[in-house]
Structure formats: C-alpha cells, structure tokens
mmCIF file with all atom_site columns, C-alpha atoms in Angstrom:
data_model
loop_
_atom_site.group_PDB
_atom_site.id
_atom_site.type_symbol
_atom_site.label_atom_id
_atom_site.label_alt_id
_atom_site.label_comp_id
_atom_site.label_asym_id
_atom_site.label_entity_id
_atom_site.label_seq_id
_atom_site.pdbx_PDB_ins_code
_atom_site.Cartn_x
_atom_site.Cartn_y
_atom_site.Cartn_z
_atom_site.occupancy
_atom_site.B_iso_or_equiv
_atom_site.pdbx_formal_charge
_atom_site.auth_seq_id
_atom_site.auth_comp_id
_atom_site.auth_asym_id
_atom_site.auth_atom_id
_atom_site.pdbx_PDB_model_num
ATOM 1   C CA . MET K 1 1   ? -39.654 -48.275 0.657   1.00 88.00 ? 1   MET K CA 1
ATOM 2   C CA . THR K 1 2   ? -42.721 -50.676 1.728   1.00 96.00 ? 2   THR K CA 1
ATOM 3   C CA . PHE K 1 3   ? -46.156 -50.261 0.564   1.00 97.00 ? 3   PHE K CA 1
ATOM 4   C CA . ALA K 1 4   ? -48.569 -51.626 3.214   1.00 97.00 ? 4   ALA K CA 1
ATOM 5   C CA . LYS K 1 5   ? -52.725 -53.582 1.100   1.00 97.00 ? 5   LYS K CA 1
ATOM 6   C CA . ILE K 1 6   ? -55.235 -51.207 2.636   1.00 97.00 ? 6   ILE K CA 1
ATOM 7   C CA . ASP K 1 7   ? -57.988 -53.696 5.386   1.00 96.00 ? 7   ASP K CA 1
ATOM 8   C CA . MET K 1 8   ? -61.075 -52.039 3.363   1.00 95.00 ? 8   MET K CA 1
ATOM 9   C CA . LYS K 1 9   ? -63.560 -53.864 5.986   1.00 95.00 ? 9   LYS K CA 1
ATOM 10  C CA . LYS K 1 10  ? -61.462 -51.637 8.636   1.00 96.00 ? 10  LYS K CA 1
ATOM 11  C CA . TRP K 1 11  ? -60.582 -48.743 6.933   1.00 97.00 ? 11  TRP K CA 1
ATOM 12  C CA . LYS K 1 12  ? -62.383 -45.092 8.374   1.00 96.00 ? 12  LYS K CA 1
ATOM 13  C CA . ARG K 1 13  ? -62.269 -43.813 5.249   1.00 97.00 ? 13  ARG K CA 1
ATOM 14  C CA . ALA K 1 14  ? -63.445 -47.178 3.346   1.00 97.00 ? 14  ALA K CA 1
ATOM 15  C CA . GLU K 1 15  ? -67.048 -46.205 2.137   1.00 97.00 ? 15  GLU K CA 1
ATOM 16  C CA . CYS K 1 16  ? -65.703 -41.286 0.978   1.00 96.00 ? 16  CYS K CA 1
ATOM 17  C CA . PHE K 1 17  ? -63.019 -44.000 -1.081  1.00 97.00 ? 17  PHE K CA 1
ATOM 18  C CA . HIS K 1 18  ? -65.750 -46.376 -3.448  1.00 96.00 ? 18  HIS K CA 1
ATOM 19  C CA . HIS K 1 19  ? -68.055 -42.511 -3.631  1.00 97.00 ? 19  HIS K CA 1
ATOM 20  C CA . PHE K 1 20  ? -64.657 -40.876 -4.816  1.00 96.00 ? 20  PHE K CA 1
ATOM 21  C CA . MET K 1 21  ? -63.237 -43.698 -7.070  1.00 95.00 ? 21  MET K CA 1
ATOM 22  C CA . VAL K 1 22  ? -65.702 -45.430 -7.596  1.00 94.00 ? 22  VAL K CA 1
ATOM 23  C CA . ASN K 1 23  ? -69.245 -43.475 -7.663  1.00 95.00 ? 23  ASN K CA 1
ATOM 24  C CA . ASN K 1 24  ? -67.635 -40.233 -8.319  1.00 95.00 ? 24  ASN K CA 1
ATOM 25  C CA . PRO K 1 25  ? -64.478 -39.805 -9.588  1.00 93.00 ? 25  PRO K CA 1
ATOM 26  C CA . CYS K 1 26  ? -63.602 -36.500 -8.733  1.00 93.00 ? 26  CYS K CA 1
ATOM 27  C CA . THR K 1 27  ? -60.533 -34.960 -8.230  1.00 94.00 ? 27  THR K CA 1
ATOM 28  C CA . TYR K 1 28  ? -59.954 -31.282 -6.884  1.00 96.00 ? 28  TYR K CA 1
ATOM 29  C CA . SER K 1 29  ? -57.108 -28.483 -7.277  1.00 96.00 ? 29  SER K CA 1
ATOM 30  C CA . MET K 1 30  ? -55.723 -25.755 -4.619  1.00 97.00 ? 30  MET K CA 1
ATOM 31  C CA . THR K 1 31  ? -53.979 -22.303 -4.675  1.00 98.00 ? 31  THR K CA 1
ATOM 32  C CA . VAL K 1 32  ? -52.381 -20.546 -2.102  1.00 98.00 ? 32  VAL K CA 1
ATOM 33  C CA . LYS K 1 33  ? -49.826 -18.352 -1.532  1.00 98.00 ? 33  LYS K CA 1
ATOM 34  C CA . LEU K 1 34  ? -47.204 -19.436 0.427   1.00 98.00 ? 34  LEU K CA 1
ATOM 35  C CA . ASP K 1 35  ? -44.857 -17.491 3.159   1.00 98.00 ? 35  ASP K CA 1
ATOM 36  C CA . ILE K 1 36  ? -41.362 -18.543 2.228   1.00 98.00 ? 36  ILE K CA 1
ATOM 37  C CA . THR K 1 37  ? -39.819 -15.338 4.077   1.00 98.00 ? 37  THR K CA 1
ATOM 38  C CA . ARG K 1 38  ? -37.769 -17.004 6.221   1.00 97.00 ? 38  ARG K CA 1
ATOM 39  C CA . ILE K 1 39  ? -36.109 -18.846 3.226   1.00 97.00 ? 39  ILE K CA 1
ATOM 40  C CA . ARG K 1 40  ? -35.218 -15.167 1.817   1.00 96.00 ? 40  ARG K CA 1
ATOM 41  C CA . GLN K 1 41  ? -33.664 -14.026 4.477   1.00 95.00 ? 41  GLN K CA 1
ATOM 42  C CA . THR K 1 42  ? -31.585 -16.744 5.530   1.00 95.00 ? 42  THR K CA 1
ATOM 43  C CA . ASN K 1 43  ? -30.287 -17.417 1.737   1.00 91.00 ? 43  ASN K CA 1
ATOM 44  C CA . THR K 1 44  ? -31.173 -20.403 1.509   1.00 94.00 ? 44  THR K CA 1
ATOM 45  C CA . LYS K 1 45  ? -32.295 -22.054 -2.363  1.00 95.00 ? 45  LYS K CA 1
ATOM 46  C CA . VAL K 1 46  ? -35.271 -22.598 -2.317  1.00 97.00 ? 46  VAL K CA 1
ATOM 47  C CA . TYR K 1 47  ? -36.316 -25.390 -4.594  1.00 98.00 ? 47  TYR K CA 1
ATOM 48  C CA . PRO K 1 48  ? -34.786 -28.305 -2.534  1.00 98.00 ? 48  PRO K CA 1
ATOM 49  C CA . ALA K 1 49  ? -35.791 -25.476 0.682   1.00 98.00 ? 49  ALA K CA 1
ATOM 50  C CA . MET K 1 50  ? -39.257 -26.419 -1.012  1.00 98.00 ? 50  MET K CA 1
ATOM 51  C CA . LEU K 1 51  ? -38.586 -29.692 -1.804  1.00 98.00 ? 51  LEU K CA 1
ATOM 52  C CA . TYR K 1 52  ? -37.121 -30.525 1.654   1.00 98.00 ? 52  TYR K CA 1
ATOM 53  C CA . ALA K 1 53  ? -40.148 -29.491 3.207   1.00 98.00 ? 53  ALA K CA 1
ATOM 54  C CA . ILE K 1 54  ? -42.829 -30.582 0.354   1.00 98.00 ? 54  ILE K CA 1
ATOM 55  C CA . THR K 1 55  ? -41.096 -34.776 1.754   1.00 98.00 ? 55  THR K CA 1
ATOM 56  C CA . LYS K 1 56  ? -41.282 -33.538 5.008   1.00 98.00 ? 56  LYS K CA 1
ATOM 57  C CA . VAL K 1 57  ? -45.405 -33.169 5.386   1.00 98.00 ? 57  VAL K CA 1
ATOM 58  C CA . VAL K 1 58  ? -46.247 -35.539 3.209   1.00 98.00 ? 58  VAL K CA 1
ATOM 59  C CA . ASN K 1 59  ? -44.317 -38.826 5.192   1.00 98.00 ? 59  ASN K CA 1
ATOM 60  C CA . ARG K 1 60  ? -45.963 -37.127 7.984   1.00 98.00 ? 60  ARG K CA 1
ATOM 61  C CA . HIS K 1 61  ? -49.762 -38.769 6.124   1.00 98.00 ? 61  HIS K CA 1
ATOM 62  C CA . GLU K 1 62  ? -50.388 -41.366 4.517   1.00 97.00 ? 62  GLU K CA 1
ATOM 63  C CA . GLU K 1 63  ? -54.042 -39.936 2.493   1.00 97.00 ? 63  GLU K CA 1
ATOM 64  C CA . PHE K 1 64  ? -50.334 -37.888 1.036   1.00 98.00 ? 64  PHE K CA 1
ATOM 65  C CA . ARG K 1 65  ? -48.855 -41.592 0.662   1.00 98.00 ? 65  ARG K CA 1
ATOM 66  C CA . MET K 1 66  ? -51.514 -43.765 -1.175  1.00 97.00 ? 66  MET K CA 1
ATOM 67  C CA . ALA K 1 67  ? -51.404 -45.749 -3.939  1.00 97.00 ? 67  ALA K CA 1
ATOM 68  C CA . LEU K 1 68  ? -53.334 -48.616 -6.268  1.00 96.00 ? 68  LEU K CA 1
ATOM 69  C CA . ASP K 1 69  ? -50.424 -51.614 -6.565  1.00 94.00 ? 69  ASP K CA 1
ATOM 70  C CA . GLN K 1 70  ? -51.159 -53.533 -10.800 1.00 91.00 ? 70  GLN K CA 1
ATOM 71  C CA . SER K 1 71  ? -53.777 -55.122 -9.526  1.00 92.00 ? 71  SER K CA 1
ATOM 72  C CA . GLY K 1 72  ? -55.802 -52.038 -8.203  1.00 91.00 ? 72  GLY K CA 1
ATOM 73  C CA . ALA K 1 73  ? -56.265 -52.204 -5.097  1.00 93.00 ? 73  ALA K CA 1
ATOM 74  C CA . PRO K 1 74  ? -55.736 -49.475 -2.769  1.00 97.00 ? 74  PRO K CA 1
ATOM 75  C CA . GLY K 1 75  ? -52.055 -48.924 -0.251  1.00 98.00 ? 75  GLY K CA 1
ATOM 76  C CA . PHE K 1 76  ? -49.912 -47.106 1.669   1.00 98.00 ? 76  PHE K CA 1
ATOM 77  C CA . TYR K 1 77  ? -45.795 -47.233 1.379   1.00 98.00 ? 77  TYR K CA 1
ATOM 78  C CA . ASN K 1 78  ? -43.746 -46.183 4.437   1.00 98.00 ? 78  ASN K CA 1
ATOM 79  C CA . GLN K 1 79  ? -42.490 -43.071 2.623   1.00 98.00 ? 79  GLN K CA 1
ATOM 80  C CA . MET K 1 80  ? -41.879 -41.420 -0.303  1.00 98.00 ? 80  MET K CA 1
ATOM 81  C CA . LEU K 1 81  ? -39.413 -39.326 -1.907  1.00 98.00 ? 81  LEU K CA 1
ATOM 82  C CA . PRO K 1 82  ? -39.887 -35.888 -4.826  1.00 98.00 ? 82  PRO K CA 1
ATOM 83  C CA . VAL K 1 83  ? -39.473 -36.295 -8.475  1.00 98.00 ? 83  VAL K CA 1
ATOM 84  C CA . TYR K 1 84  ? -38.812 -32.295 -10.051 1.00 98.00 ? 84  TYR K CA 1
ATOM 85  C CA . THR K 1 85  ? -38.373 -30.695 -13.265 1.00 98.00 ? 85  THR K CA 1
ATOM 86  C CA . VAL K 1 86  ? -35.428 -28.896 -14.208 1.00 97.00 ? 86  VAL K CA 1
ATOM 87  C CA . PHE K 1 87  ? -35.531 -26.524 -17.255 1.00 97.00 ? 87  PHE K CA 1
ATOM 88  C CA . HIS K 1 88  ? -32.984 -26.805 -19.751 1.00 97.00 ? 88  HIS K CA 1
ATOM 89  C CA . LYS K 1 89  ? -32.851 -22.728 -21.516 1.00 95.00 ? 89  LYS K CA 1
ATOM 90  C CA . ASP K 1 90  ? -30.544 -24.537 -25.072 1.00 96.00 ? 90  ASP K CA 1
ATOM 91  C CA . THR K 1 91  ? -33.181 -25.910 -26.706 1.00 97.00 ? 91  THR K CA 1
ATOM 92  C CA . GLU K 1 92  ? -36.049 -24.964 -23.765 1.00 97.00 ? 92  GLU K CA 1
ATOM 93  C CA . LEU K 1 93  ? -37.207 -28.810 -22.866 1.00 97.00 ? 93  LEU K CA 1
ATOM 94  C CA . PHE K 1 94  ? -37.921 -30.032 -19.104 1.00 97.00 ? 94  PHE K CA 1
ATOM 95  C CA . SER K 1 95  ? -36.303 -32.835 -17.596 1.00 98.00 ? 95  SER K CA 1
ATOM 96  C CA . ASP K 1 96  ? -37.310 -35.110 -14.626 1.00 98.00 ? 96  ASP K CA 1
ATOM 97  C CA . ILE K 1 97  ? -34.659 -35.876 -11.526 1.00 98.00 ? 97  ILE K CA 1
ATOM 98  C CA . TRP K 1 98  ? -35.864 -38.037 -8.893  1.00 98.00 ? 98  TRP K CA 1
ATOM 99  C CA . THR K 1 99  ? -33.729 -37.931 -4.990  1.00 98.00 ? 99  THR K CA 1
ATOM 100 C CA . GLU K 1 100 ? -33.694 -40.600 -2.275  1.00 98.00 ? 100 GLU K CA 1
ATOM 101 C CA . TRP K 1 101 ? -35.251 -38.488 1.203   1.00 98.00 ? 101 TRP K CA 1
ATOM 102 C CA . HIS K 1 102 ? -33.713 -37.316 3.276   1.00 98.00 ? 102 HIS K CA 1
ATOM 103 C CA . PRO K 1 103 ? -35.217 -36.217 6.929   1.00 97.00 ? 103 PRO K CA 1
ATOM 104 C CA . ASP K 1 104 ? -31.909 -33.895 7.595   1.00 97.00 ? 104 ASP K CA 1
ATOM 105 C CA . TYR K 1 105 ? -32.007 -31.268 5.216   1.00 97.00 ? 105 TYR K CA 1
ATOM 106 C CA . LYS K 1 106 ? -28.491 -30.783 3.990   1.00 97.00 ? 106 LYS K CA 1
ATOM 107 C CA . GLU K 1 107 ? -28.343 -34.573 4.148   1.00 98.00 ? 107 GLU K CA 1
ATOM 108 C CA . PHE K 1 108 ? -31.080 -34.257 1.224   1.00 98.00 ? 108 PHE K CA 1
ATOM 109 C CA . LEU K 1 109 ? -29.280 -31.318 0.334   1.00 98.00 ? 109 LEU K CA 1
ATOM 110 C CA . LYS K 1 110 ? -25.908 -32.574 -0.347  1.00 98.00 ? 110 LYS K CA 1
ATOM 111 C CA . ALA K 1 111 ? -28.224 -35.131 -2.450  1.00 98.00 ? 111 ALA K CA 1
ATOM 112 C CA . TYR K 1 112 ? -29.267 -32.753 -4.481  1.00 98.00 ? 112 TYR K CA 1
ATOM 113 C CA . GLU K 1 113 ? -26.993 -30.770 -5.852  1.00 98.00 ? 113 GLU K CA 1
ATOM 114 C CA . THR K 1 114 ? -25.472 -34.851 -6.332  1.00 98.00 ? 114 THR K CA 1
ATOM 115 C CA . ASP K 1 115 ? -27.888 -35.009 -8.627  1.00 98.00 ? 115 ASP K CA 1
ATOM 116 C CA . PHE K 1 116 ? -28.466 -31.886 -9.992  1.00 97.00 ? 116 PHE K CA 1
ATOM 117 C CA . LYS K 1 117 ? -24.820 -32.316 -11.011 1.00 98.00 ? 117 LYS K CA 1
ATOM 118 C CA . ALA K 1 118 ? -24.566 -35.726 -12.359 1.00 98.00 ? 118 ALA K CA 1
ATOM 119 C CA . PHE K 1 119 ? -28.144 -35.503 -13.729 1.00 98.00 ? 119 PHE K CA 1
ATOM 120 C CA . GLY K 1 120 ? -29.550 -31.976 -15.117 1.00 97.00 ? 120 GLY K CA 1
ATOM 121 C CA . SER K 1 121 ? -27.520 -31.341 -18.212 1.00 96.00 ? 121 SER K CA 1
ATOM 122 C CA . VAL K 1 122 ? -29.348 -34.583 -19.656 1.00 98.00 ? 122 VAL K CA 1
ATOM 123 C CA . GLN K 1 123 ? -31.637 -33.984 -22.397 1.00 95.00 ? 123 GLN K CA 1
ATOM 124 C CA . ALA K 1 124 ? -34.200 -35.830 -21.184 1.00 97.00 ? 124 ALA K CA 1
ATOM 125 C CA . MET K 1 125 ? -37.593 -36.934 -19.922 1.00 97.00 ? 125 MET K CA 1
ATOM 126 C CA . GLU K 1 126 ? -36.209 -38.990 -16.937 1.00 98.00 ? 126 GLU K CA 1
ATOM 127 C CA . ALA K 1 127 ? -32.930 -37.472 -17.032 1.00 98.00 ? 127 ALA K CA 1
ATOM 128 C CA . LYS K 1 128 ? -32.195 -39.849 -14.069 1.00 98.00 ? 128 LYS K CA 1
ATOM 129 C CA . PRO K 1 129 ? -33.323 -42.882 -14.496 1.00 97.00 ? 129 PRO K CA 1
ATOM 130 C CA . ASN K 1 130 ? -35.603 -45.511 -12.154 1.00 98.00 ? 130 ASN K CA 1
ATOM 131 C CA . THR K 1 131 ? -38.042 -43.731 -10.685 1.00 98.00 ? 131 THR K CA 1
ATOM 132 C CA . PRO K 1 132 ? -38.985 -44.914 -7.868  1.00 97.00 ? 132 PRO K CA 1
ATOM 133 C CA . GLU K 1 133 ? -42.604 -46.442 -7.812  1.00 96.00 ? 133 GLU K CA 1
ATOM 134 C CA . ASN K 1 134 ? -43.018 -44.523 -4.760  1.00 98.00 ? 134 ASN K CA 1
ATOM 135 C CA . ALA K 1 135 ? -41.969 -40.922 -5.653  1.00 98.00 ? 135 ALA K CA 1
ATOM 136 C CA . PHE K 1 136 ? -44.306 -37.981 -6.501  1.00 98.00 ? 136 PHE K CA 1
ATOM 137 C CA . PRO K 1 137 ? -44.163 -35.119 -8.928  1.00 98.00 ? 137 PRO K CA 1
ATOM 138 C CA . VAL K 1 138 ? -43.499 -31.466 -8.137  1.00 98.00 ? 138 VAL K CA 1
ATOM 139 C CA . SER K 1 139 ? -42.418 -28.896 -10.248 1.00 97.00 ? 139 SER K CA 1
ATOM 140 C CA . MET K 1 140 ? -41.741 -24.721 -10.269 1.00 97.00 ? 140 MET K CA 1
ATOM 141 C CA . VAL K 1 141 ? -43.055 -21.920 -13.236 1.00 97.00 ? 141 VAL K CA 1
ATOM 142 C CA . PRO K 1 142 ? -40.066 -19.684 -11.965 1.00 96.00 ? 142 PRO K CA 1
ATOM 143 C CA . TRP K 1 143 ? -41.716 -17.187 -15.521 1.00 97.00 ? 143 TRP K CA 1
ATOM 144 C CA . THR K 1 144 ? -44.657 -16.084 -13.863 1.00 97.00 ? 144 THR K CA 1
ATOM 145 C CA . SER K 1 145 ? -46.861 -15.641 -10.547 1.00 97.00 ? 145 SER K CA 1
ATOM 146 C CA . PHE K 1 146 ? -50.514 -17.514 -10.258 1.00 97.00 ? 146 PHE K CA 1
ATOM 147 C CA . ASP K 1 147 ? -53.282 -17.477 -8.285  1.00 96.00 ? 147 ASP K CA 1
ATOM 148 C CA . GLY K 1 148 ? -55.412 -21.065 -9.619  1.00 95.00 ? 148 GLY K CA 1
ATOM 149 C CA . PHE K 1 149 ? -53.795 -23.323 -10.992 1.00 94.00 ? 149 PHE K CA 1
ATOM 150 C CA . ASN K 1 150 ? -55.277 -27.152 -12.612 1.00 91.00 ? 150 ASN K CA 1
ATOM 151 C CA . LEU K 1 151 ? -53.449 -29.883 -14.302 1.00 89.00 ? 151 LEU K CA 1
ATOM 152 C CA . ASN K 1 152 ? -55.738 -31.978 -17.584 1.00 85.00 ? 152 ASN K CA 1
ATOM 153 C CA . ILE K 1 153 ? -54.750 -34.870 -16.831 1.00 80.00 ? 153 ILE K CA 1
ATOM 154 C CA . LYS K 1 154 ? -56.669 -37.978 -18.040 1.00 77.00 ? 154 LYS K CA 1
ATOM 155 C CA . ASP K 1 155 ? -55.429 -41.208 -16.679 1.00 71.00 ? 155 ASP K CA 1
ATOM 156 C CA . THR K 1 156 ? -56.215 -39.174 -12.868 1.00 73.00 ? 156 THR K CA 1
ATOM 157 C CA . TYR K 1 157 ? -58.708 -40.989 -11.635 1.00 84.00 ? 157 TYR K CA 1
ATOM 158 C CA . THR K 1 158 ? -56.716 -43.781 -11.157 1.00 91.00 ? 158 THR K CA 1
ATOM 159 C CA . TYR K 1 159 ? -53.006 -41.416 -9.598  1.00 94.00 ? 159 TYR K CA 1
ATOM 160 C CA . LEU K 1 160 ? -53.812 -40.916 -5.687  1.00 96.00 ? 160 LEU K CA 1
ATOM 161 C CA . SER K 1 161 ? -50.693 -39.816 -5.295  1.00 96.00 ? 161 SER K CA 1
ATOM 162 C CA . PRO K 1 162 ? -50.974 -35.490 -4.583  1.00 97.00 ? 162 PRO K CA 1
ATOM 163 C CA . ILE K 1 163 ? -49.082 -33.553 -7.799  1.00 97.00 ? 163 ILE K CA 1
ATOM 164 C CA . PHE K 1 164 ? -47.484 -30.126 -6.818  1.00 98.00 ? 164 PHE K CA 1
ATOM 165 C CA . THR K 1 165 ? -46.763 -26.910 -8.183  1.00 98.00 ? 165 THR K CA 1
ATOM 166 C CA . MET K 1 166 ? -45.168 -23.346 -7.566  1.00 98.00 ? 166 MET K CA 1
ATOM 167 C CA . GLY K 1 167 ? -45.157 -20.361 -9.384  1.00 98.00 ? 167 GLY K CA 1
ATOM 168 C CA . ARG K 1 168 ? -42.564 -17.019 -9.302  1.00 98.00 ? 168 ARG K CA 1
ATOM 169 C CA . PHE K 1 169 ? -42.131 -16.029 -6.195  1.00 98.00 ? 169 PHE K CA 1
ATOM 170 C CA . TYR K 1 170 ? -42.328 -12.137 -5.673  1.00 97.00 ? 170 TYR K CA 1
ATOM 171 C CA . GLN K 1 171 ? -42.100 -9.208  -2.430  1.00 97.00 ? 171 GLN K CA 1
ATOM 172 C CA . GLU K 1 172 ? -46.072 -8.176  -1.025  1.00 96.00 ? 172 GLU K CA 1
ATOM 173 C CA . SER K 1 173 ? -44.254 -5.307  1.676   1.00 95.00 ? 173 SER K CA 1
ATOM 174 C CA . ASP K 1 174 ? -42.143 -7.262  4.490   1.00 96.00 ? 174 ASP K CA 1
ATOM 175 C CA . LYS K 1 175 ? -43.624 -10.442 2.436   1.00 97.00 ? 175 LYS K CA 1
ATOM 176 C CA . THR K 1 176 ? -41.856 -13.166 -0.529  1.00 98.00 ? 176 THR K CA 1
ATOM 177 C CA . LEU K 1 177 ? -45.130 -15.016 -1.210  1.00 98.00 ? 177 LEU K CA 1
ATOM 178 C CA . LEU K 1 178 ? -44.625 -17.405 -3.927  1.00 98.00 ? 178 LEU K CA 1
ATOM 179 C CA . PRO K 1 179 ? -48.136 -19.357 -5.289  1.00 98.00 ? 179 PRO K CA 1
ATOM 180 C CA . PHE K 1 180 ? -48.247 -22.811 -4.422  1.00 98.00 ? 180 PHE K CA 1
ATOM 181 C CA . ALA K 1 181 ? -50.928 -25.381 -6.191  1.00 98.00 ? 181 ALA K CA 1
ATOM 182 C CA . ILE K 1 182 ? -51.519 -29.212 -4.801  1.00 98.00 ? 182 ILE K CA 1
ATOM 183 C CA . GLN K 1 183 ? -53.090 -31.506 -7.551  1.00 96.00 ? 183 GLN K CA 1
ATOM 184 C CA . ILE K 1 184 ? -55.504 -34.149 -5.266  1.00 96.00 ? 184 ILE K CA 1
ATOM 185 C CA . HIS K 1 185 ? -57.065 -37.168 -5.781  1.00 96.00 ? 185 HIS K CA 1
ATOM 186 C CA . HIS K 1 186 ? -60.532 -36.850 -3.780  1.00 97.00 ? 186 HIS K CA 1
ATOM 187 C CA . ALA K 1 187 ? -60.350 -40.619 -2.954  1.00 97.00 ? 187 ALA K CA 1
ATOM 188 C CA . ALA K 1 188 ? -57.455 -40.379 -1.096  1.00 97.00 ? 188 ALA K CA 1
ATOM 189 C CA . CYS K 1 189 ? -58.384 -36.779 0.263   1.00 96.00 ? 189 CYS K CA 1
ATOM 190 C CA . ASP K 1 190 ? -60.852 -34.222 1.187   1.00 97.00 ? 190 ASP K CA 1
ATOM 191 C CA . GLY K 1 191 ? -60.369 -30.762 1.716   1.00 97.00 ? 191 GLY K CA 1
ATOM 192 C CA . PHE K 1 192 ? -59.468 -30.322 6.092   1.00 98.00 ? 192 PHE K CA 1
ATOM 193 C CA . HIS K 1 193 ? -56.466 -32.939 4.814   1.00 98.00 ? 193 HIS K CA 1
ATOM 194 C CA . VAL K 1 194 ? -55.033 -30.446 2.632   1.00 98.00 ? 194 VAL K CA 1
ATOM 195 C CA . CYS K 1 195 ? -55.393 -27.020 4.530   1.00 98.00 ? 195 CYS K CA 1
ATOM 196 C CA . ARG K 1 196 ? -54.151 -29.369 7.277   1.00 98.00 ? 196 ARG K CA 1
ATOM 197 C CA . PHE K 1 197 ? -51.180 -30.144 5.248   1.00 98.00 ? 197 PHE K CA 1
ATOM 198 C CA . LEU K 1 198 ? -50.457 -26.617 4.235   1.00 98.00 ? 198 LEU K CA 1
ATOM 199 C CA . GLY K 1 199 ? -50.341 -25.340 7.707   1.00 98.00 ? 199 GLY K CA 1
ATOM 200 C CA . GLU K 1 200 ? -47.651 -28.283 8.644   1.00 98.00 ? 200 GLU K CA 1
ATOM 201 C CA . LEU K 1 201 ? -46.250 -27.552 5.561   1.00 98.00 ? 201 LEU K CA 1
ATOM 202 C CA . GLN K 1 202 ? -46.093 -23.357 6.167   1.00 98.00 ? 202 GLN K CA 1
ATOM 203 C CA . ASP K 1 203 ? -44.562 -24.184 9.663   1.00 98.00 ? 203 ASP K CA 1
ATOM 204 C CA . VAL K 1 204 ? -41.838 -25.906 8.449   1.00 98.00 ? 204 VAL K CA 1
ATOM 205 C CA . ILE K 1 205 ? -40.512 -23.298 6.247   1.00 98.00 ? 205 ILE K CA 1
ATOM 206 C CA . ASN K 1 206 ? -40.331 -21.081 9.699   1.00 98.00 ? 206 ASN K CA 1
ATOM 207 C CA . LYS K 1 207 ? -38.793 -22.915 11.433  1.00 97.00 ? 207 LYS K CA 1
ATOM 208 C CA . ASP K 1 208 ? -36.850 -24.938 9.816   1.00 96.00 ? 208 ASP K CA 1
ATOM 209 C CA . PHE K 1 209 ? -34.679 -22.780 7.801   1.00 95.00 ? 209 PHE K CA 1
#
C-alpha cells in the first residue's frame, strides 16, 4: 500500500476540493436499488460477493481512494480494502473485520472465509486487529429494506473515504433488489462520479458471478 500526495498546483480538482473542504464543507449520500439477481441465481453468498464487487470498483477510481495524511494534505492510496461489520446474535452487538483485497473473486472469498472463521466470533469492536489505514467501511442492515439511509458523523468533514451501507434484499417481479447507500465527501467527488460508480458496480454484479 502506498499513499501519494496530490500536487495541488497541477490537480484539476483543486478548486472544487478547496470549496467543499474549506469554504463550504459538504458530504452527501445517495440510495439506490441494485439488481443482484445474478448473485442469487448462482447461489453466491451476497455479503462477500458485494464486498468484492464494491472493492473492485473502488480500486478503479482515485476519487474513492482519497484520504488526508497526518498533516492534512490530500492524496490517493494506490489500493483500498474493505472493513465490514459482523453481527453477534447473543449480544446484539457488532464487530469489524477487514479482508485483504484480491482481484480474483475465488481468492477474495477464500480470504473472507478465513477471516470470518478466525474473527467472526470475537466480541470486540475491532475483531480483527490492526485495521489498515487504506480500509473503507461497509455495513449491512439485513433486517429491513430502506429507500434512504444517511449517517451523521462528527468528523465526516475530514473523512474522504466512501461509506457503504446495504439493506435487506427483496423480490420484485423476477428481480432481486438490494437497497444500497453510499455516503461520500463532496470534496472527493461529485454526483457524476457516484453515478459512474453505481453503473460500474451493477455491471460487475451482472458479469463477475
């Protein structure tokens, strides 16, 4: 993993970044319904499949790999990996696990299953320790579907990584639909970038499983 600082004098987004980071700090969220029919038809596990698909598209685009270093300077990680929640039925609490990224789904699934077996029952916020700085959060609320989802985080205005939340999937005619919310900092990207991300994510779902 590497982190490359941005040369603000040459960066085409410098003016937009300054506006939404300094002049008018702004985050926003969007909720859509993804068609995961293909995943369900192939009996693929939804959670690891979506973790794979999301991470694959995140790693295509630098605007979803942005962060601030310790001095507050923006830059891009060369690669991101998911840190995701697991639920403990006995305590009704959740824990975080992260898994290394593999571009091959079978390899990613193997890593996911290894991590889940080792840390899935650990009763701690950080079940798998030493979460890398280039991890982005994903969670799932499998008990209900939703049409909108928004997080209100105190430090969101200095947090540039995307945050993803999924709901309970459901059947509509011949399709299986999954509520999917993305929250992002406006300094990192605009609506165009989010819409492109969602289109590519749907394409990965349709073709990679």
